[in-house]
CSV table of C-alpha atoms in Angstrom, one decimal:
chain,number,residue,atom,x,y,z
A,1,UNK,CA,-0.8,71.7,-24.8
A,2,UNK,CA,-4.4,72.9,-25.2
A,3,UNK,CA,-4.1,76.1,-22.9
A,4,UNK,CA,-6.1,74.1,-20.5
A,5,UNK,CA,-4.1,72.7,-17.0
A,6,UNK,CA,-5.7,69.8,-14.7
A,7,UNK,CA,-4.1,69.2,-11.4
A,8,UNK,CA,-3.5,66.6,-9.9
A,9,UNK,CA,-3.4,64.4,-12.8
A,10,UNK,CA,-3.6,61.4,-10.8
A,11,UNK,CA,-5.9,61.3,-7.5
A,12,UNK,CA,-6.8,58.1,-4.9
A,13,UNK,CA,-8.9,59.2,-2.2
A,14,UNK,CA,-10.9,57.5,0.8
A,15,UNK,CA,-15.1,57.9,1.2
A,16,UNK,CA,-14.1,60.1,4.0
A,17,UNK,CA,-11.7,62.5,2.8
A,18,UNK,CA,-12.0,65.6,1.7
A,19,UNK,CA,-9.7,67.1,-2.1
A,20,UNK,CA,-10.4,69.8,-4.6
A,21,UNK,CA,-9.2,69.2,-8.2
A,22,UNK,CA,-7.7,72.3,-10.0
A,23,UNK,CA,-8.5,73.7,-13.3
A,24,UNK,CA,-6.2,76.9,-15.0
A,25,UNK,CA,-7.4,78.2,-18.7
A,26,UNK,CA,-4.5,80.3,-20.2
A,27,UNK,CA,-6.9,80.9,-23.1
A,28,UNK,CA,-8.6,84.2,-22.2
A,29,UNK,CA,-11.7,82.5,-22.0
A,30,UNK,CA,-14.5,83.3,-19.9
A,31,UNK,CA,-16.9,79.9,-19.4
A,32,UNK,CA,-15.3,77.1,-17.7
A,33,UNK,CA,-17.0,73.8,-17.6
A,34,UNK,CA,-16.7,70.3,-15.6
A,35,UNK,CA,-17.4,66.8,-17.1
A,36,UNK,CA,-17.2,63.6,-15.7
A,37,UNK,CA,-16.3,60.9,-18.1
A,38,UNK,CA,-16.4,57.1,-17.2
A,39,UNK,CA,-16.0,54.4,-19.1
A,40,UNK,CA,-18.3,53.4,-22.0
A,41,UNK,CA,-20.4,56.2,-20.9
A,42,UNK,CA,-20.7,59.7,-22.7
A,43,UNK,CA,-19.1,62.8,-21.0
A,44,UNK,CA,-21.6,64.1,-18.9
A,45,UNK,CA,-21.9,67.8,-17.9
A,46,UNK,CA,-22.0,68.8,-14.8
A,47,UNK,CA,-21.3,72.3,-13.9
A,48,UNK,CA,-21.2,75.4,-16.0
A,49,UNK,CA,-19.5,78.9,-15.1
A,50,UNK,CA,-19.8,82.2,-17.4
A,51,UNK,CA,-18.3,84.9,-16.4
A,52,UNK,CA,-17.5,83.7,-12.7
A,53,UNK,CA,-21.3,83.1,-12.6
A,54,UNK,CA,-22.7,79.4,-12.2
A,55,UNK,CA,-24.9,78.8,-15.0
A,56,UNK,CA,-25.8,75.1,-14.8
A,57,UNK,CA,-25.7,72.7,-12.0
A,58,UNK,CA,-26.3,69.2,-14.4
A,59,UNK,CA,-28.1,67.3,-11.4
A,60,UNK,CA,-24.6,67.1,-9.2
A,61,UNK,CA,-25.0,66.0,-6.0
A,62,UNK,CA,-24.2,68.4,-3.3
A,63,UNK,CA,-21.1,65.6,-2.6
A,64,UNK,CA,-19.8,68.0,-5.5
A,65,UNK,CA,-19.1,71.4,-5.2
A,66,UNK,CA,-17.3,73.7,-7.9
A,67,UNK,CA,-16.0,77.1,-7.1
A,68,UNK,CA,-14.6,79.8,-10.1
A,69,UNK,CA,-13.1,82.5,-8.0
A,70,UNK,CA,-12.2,84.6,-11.9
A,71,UNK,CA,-12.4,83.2,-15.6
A,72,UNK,CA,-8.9,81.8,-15.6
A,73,UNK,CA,-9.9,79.3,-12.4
A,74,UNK,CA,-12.2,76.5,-12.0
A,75,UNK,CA,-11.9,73.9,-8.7
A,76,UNK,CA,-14.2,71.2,-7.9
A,77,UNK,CA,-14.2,70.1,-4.1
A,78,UNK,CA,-14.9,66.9,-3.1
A,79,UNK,CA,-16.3,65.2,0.1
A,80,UNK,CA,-17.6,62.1,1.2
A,81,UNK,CA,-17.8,60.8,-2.3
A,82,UNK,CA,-18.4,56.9,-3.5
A,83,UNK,CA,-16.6,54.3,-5.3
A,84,UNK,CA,-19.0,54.7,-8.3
A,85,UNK,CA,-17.8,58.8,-8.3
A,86,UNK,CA,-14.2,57.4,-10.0
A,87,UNK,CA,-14.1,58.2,-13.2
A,88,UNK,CA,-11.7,60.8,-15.5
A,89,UNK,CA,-12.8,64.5,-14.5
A,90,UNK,CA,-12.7,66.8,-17.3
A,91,UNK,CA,-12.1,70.7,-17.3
A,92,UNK,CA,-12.8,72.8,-20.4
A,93,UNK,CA,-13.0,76.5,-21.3
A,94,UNK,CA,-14.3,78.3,-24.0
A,95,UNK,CA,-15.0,82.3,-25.3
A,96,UNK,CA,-17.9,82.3,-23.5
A,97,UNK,CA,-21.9,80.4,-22.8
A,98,UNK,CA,-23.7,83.0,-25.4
A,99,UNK,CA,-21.5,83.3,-28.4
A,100,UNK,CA,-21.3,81.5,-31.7
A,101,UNK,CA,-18.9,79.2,-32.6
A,102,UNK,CA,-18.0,78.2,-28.8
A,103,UNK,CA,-15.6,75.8,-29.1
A,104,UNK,CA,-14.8,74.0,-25.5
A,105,UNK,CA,-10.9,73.0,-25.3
A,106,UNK,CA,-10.7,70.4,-22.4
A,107,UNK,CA,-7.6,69.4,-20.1
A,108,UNK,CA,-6.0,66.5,-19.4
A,109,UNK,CA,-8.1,65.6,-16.8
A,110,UNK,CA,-7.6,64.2,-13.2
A,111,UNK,CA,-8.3,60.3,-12.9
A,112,UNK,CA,-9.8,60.2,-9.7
A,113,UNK,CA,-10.0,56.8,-8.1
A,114,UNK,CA,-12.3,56.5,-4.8
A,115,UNK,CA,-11.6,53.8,-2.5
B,1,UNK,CA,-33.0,64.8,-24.4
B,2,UNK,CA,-30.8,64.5,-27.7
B,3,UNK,CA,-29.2,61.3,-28.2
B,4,UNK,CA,-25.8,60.9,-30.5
B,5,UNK,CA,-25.4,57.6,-32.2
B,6,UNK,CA,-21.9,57.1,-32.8
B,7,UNK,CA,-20.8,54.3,-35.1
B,8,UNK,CA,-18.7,51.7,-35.2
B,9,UNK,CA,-17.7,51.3,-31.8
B,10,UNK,CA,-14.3,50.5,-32.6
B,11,UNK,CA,-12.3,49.6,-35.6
B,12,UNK,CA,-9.0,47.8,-36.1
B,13,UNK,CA,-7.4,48.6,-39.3
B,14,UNK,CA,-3.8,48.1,-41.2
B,15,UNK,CA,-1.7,51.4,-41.5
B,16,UNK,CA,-2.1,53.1,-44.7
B,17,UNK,CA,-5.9,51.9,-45.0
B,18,UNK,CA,-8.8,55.3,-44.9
B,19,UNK,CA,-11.3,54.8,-42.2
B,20,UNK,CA,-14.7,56.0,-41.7
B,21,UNK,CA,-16.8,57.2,-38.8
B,22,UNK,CA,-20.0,58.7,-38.4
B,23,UNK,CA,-22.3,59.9,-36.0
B,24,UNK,CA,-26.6,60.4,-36.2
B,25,UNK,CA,-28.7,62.2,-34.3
B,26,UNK,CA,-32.6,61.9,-33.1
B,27,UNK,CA,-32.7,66.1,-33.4
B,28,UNK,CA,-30.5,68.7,-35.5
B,29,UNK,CA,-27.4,70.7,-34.5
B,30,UNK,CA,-26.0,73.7,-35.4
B,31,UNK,CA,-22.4,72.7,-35.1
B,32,UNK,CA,-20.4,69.0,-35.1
B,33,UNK,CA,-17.2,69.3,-33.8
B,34,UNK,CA,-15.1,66.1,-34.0
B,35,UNK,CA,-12.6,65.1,-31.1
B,36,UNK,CA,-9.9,62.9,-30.1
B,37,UNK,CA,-8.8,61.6,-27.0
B,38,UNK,CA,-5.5,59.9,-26.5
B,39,UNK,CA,-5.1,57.4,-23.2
B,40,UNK,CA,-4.6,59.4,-20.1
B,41,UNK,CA,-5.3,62.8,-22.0
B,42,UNK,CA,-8.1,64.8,-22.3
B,43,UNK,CA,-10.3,65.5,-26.2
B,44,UNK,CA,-8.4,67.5,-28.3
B,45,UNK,CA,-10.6,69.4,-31.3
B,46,UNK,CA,-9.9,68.2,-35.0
B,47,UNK,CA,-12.5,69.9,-36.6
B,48,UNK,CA,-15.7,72.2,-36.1
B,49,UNK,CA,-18.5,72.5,-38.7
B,50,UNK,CA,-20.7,74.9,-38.9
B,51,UNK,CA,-23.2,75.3,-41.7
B,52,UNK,CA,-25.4,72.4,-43.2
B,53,UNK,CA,-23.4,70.6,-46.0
B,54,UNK,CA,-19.9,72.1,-44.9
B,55,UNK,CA,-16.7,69.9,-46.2
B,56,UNK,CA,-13.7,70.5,-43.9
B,57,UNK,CA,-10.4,69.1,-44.3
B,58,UNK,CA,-7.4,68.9,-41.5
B,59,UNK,CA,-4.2,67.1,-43.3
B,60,UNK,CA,-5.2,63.5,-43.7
B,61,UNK,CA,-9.0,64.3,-41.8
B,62,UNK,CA,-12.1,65.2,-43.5
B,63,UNK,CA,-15.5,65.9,-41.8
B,64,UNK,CA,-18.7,66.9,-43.5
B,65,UNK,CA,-22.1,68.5,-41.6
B,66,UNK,CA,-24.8,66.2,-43.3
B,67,UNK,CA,-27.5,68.1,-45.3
B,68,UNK,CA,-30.3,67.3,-42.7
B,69,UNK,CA,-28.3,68.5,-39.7
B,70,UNK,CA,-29.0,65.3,-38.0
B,71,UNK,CA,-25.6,63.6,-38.8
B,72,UNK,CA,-21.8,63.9,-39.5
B,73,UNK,CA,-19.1,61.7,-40.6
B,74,UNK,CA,-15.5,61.7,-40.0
B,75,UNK,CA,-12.9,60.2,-42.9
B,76,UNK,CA,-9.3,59.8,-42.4
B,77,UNK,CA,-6.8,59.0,-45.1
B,78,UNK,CA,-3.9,56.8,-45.1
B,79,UNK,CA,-3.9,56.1,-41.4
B,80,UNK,CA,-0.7,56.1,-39.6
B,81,UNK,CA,0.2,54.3,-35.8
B,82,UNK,CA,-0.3,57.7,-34.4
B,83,UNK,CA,-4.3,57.9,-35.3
B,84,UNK,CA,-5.3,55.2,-32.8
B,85,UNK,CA,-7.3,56.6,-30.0
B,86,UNK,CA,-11.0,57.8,-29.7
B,87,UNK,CA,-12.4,60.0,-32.0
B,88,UNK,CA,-15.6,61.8,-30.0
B,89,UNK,CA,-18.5,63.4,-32.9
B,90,UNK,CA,-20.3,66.0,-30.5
B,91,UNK,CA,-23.2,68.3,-31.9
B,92,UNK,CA,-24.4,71.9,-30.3
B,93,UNK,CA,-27.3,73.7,-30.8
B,94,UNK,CA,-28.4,77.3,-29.2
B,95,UNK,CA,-31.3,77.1,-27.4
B,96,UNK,CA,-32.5,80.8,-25.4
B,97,UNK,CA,-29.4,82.3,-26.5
B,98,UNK,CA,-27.0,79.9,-25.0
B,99,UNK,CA,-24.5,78.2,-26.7
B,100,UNK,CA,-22.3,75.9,-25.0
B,101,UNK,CA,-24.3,72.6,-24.5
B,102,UNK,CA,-22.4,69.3,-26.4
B,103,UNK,CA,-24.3,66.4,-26.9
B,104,UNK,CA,-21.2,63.7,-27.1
B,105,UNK,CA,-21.6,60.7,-28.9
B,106,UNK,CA,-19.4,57.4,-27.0
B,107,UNK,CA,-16.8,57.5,-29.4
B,108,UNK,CA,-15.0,55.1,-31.6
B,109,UNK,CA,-11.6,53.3,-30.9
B,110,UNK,CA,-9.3,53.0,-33.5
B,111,UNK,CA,-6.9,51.0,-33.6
B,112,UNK,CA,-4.2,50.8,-36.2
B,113,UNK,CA,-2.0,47.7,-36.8
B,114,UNK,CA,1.6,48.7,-38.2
């Protein structure tokens, strides 16, 4: 347990639909971070949060769209995405963006499969 | 942009045998940190380096931060079943006051026969 929950673990979902994935940090952090991992590929960053505050947008297509309500929360909602967005999504938290020594702990991640 | 090369790609070893993994860069860091990811779970931190040089031990796992900041190797000792997974080398260096941005290497599989 890393202090870091993903939910779902598990999501299959149409080009047409619409889902959020779910990130919690029981760490007391205050940056929260998205990453997309696929296979043979290294994670990539894609959003960035500080302090509730969106710090980096990695070149995400607007088909992505994170929201961080507080520090502990991170969601990523997803519409109209494409076969090639499948790929393990990654969650991680950390003290904070400008601090030394800021070590990201990640979740489990959600497999997310598109159809 | 920075670029990690992570090397070997995978190994397949014998339980009980040490293993070694290491990881160059085409710019310096300030910190390494060396991960491992499980199937179906997300990278879990083994170690973080910090200074040029640094020697860090976690049981069986040693990791150094190489003298030129441009590289960092990961050993582990007497290898058990449990040790197979990927093992992710990722550097960090702030840049305007920032301090969050990993540069991941692909990783290595290990595999370890029993």
């Amino acid at each position: 347990e890393t202090g870091v929950t993903q939910t779902p673990r598990h999501l299959v979902m149409g080009m047409t639909n619409k889902k959020s994935l779910k990130c919690e940090q029981h760490l007391g952090h205050n940056a929260m971070y998205w990453y997309k991992q696929s296979a043979k590929k290294p994670l990539e960053l894609m959003f960035v949060y500080n302090f509730k505050e969106q710090t980096e947008n990695n070149s995400v297509p607007s088909r992505f769209s994170p929201e961080c309500p507080n520090s502990s929360h991170l969601f990523l909602h997803l519409h109209t995405l494409q076969p090639e967005d499948s790929a393990l999504y990654l969650c991680a938290s950390s003290p904070r963006t400008h601090v030394a020594k800021n070590i990201q702990y990640f979740g489990a991640g959600t497999r997310l499969s598109v159809l | 942009g920075q670029q990690l090369n992570q090397s070997p790609q995978s190994m397949f070893i014998q339980e009980g045998e040490d293993v070694s993994m290491n990881c160059t860069s085409s710019s310096i860091f300030n910190t390494w940190l060396w991960y491992k990811q499980d199937p179906g779970e997300g990278p879990v931190l083994l170690i973080a380096l910090y200074k040029a040089g640094e020697l860090t031990s976690n049981g069986r796992l040693t990791a150094q931060f190489g003298i030129t900041r441009k590289d960092s190797f990961l050993n582990i000792s007497a290898s058990i079943p449990s040790d197979v997974g990927i093992y992710f080398c990722a550097g960090q260096l702030s840049s305007g006051g920032s301090n969050y941005k990993l540069t991941f290497g692909k990783g290595t599989l290990l595999t370890v026969n029993p």
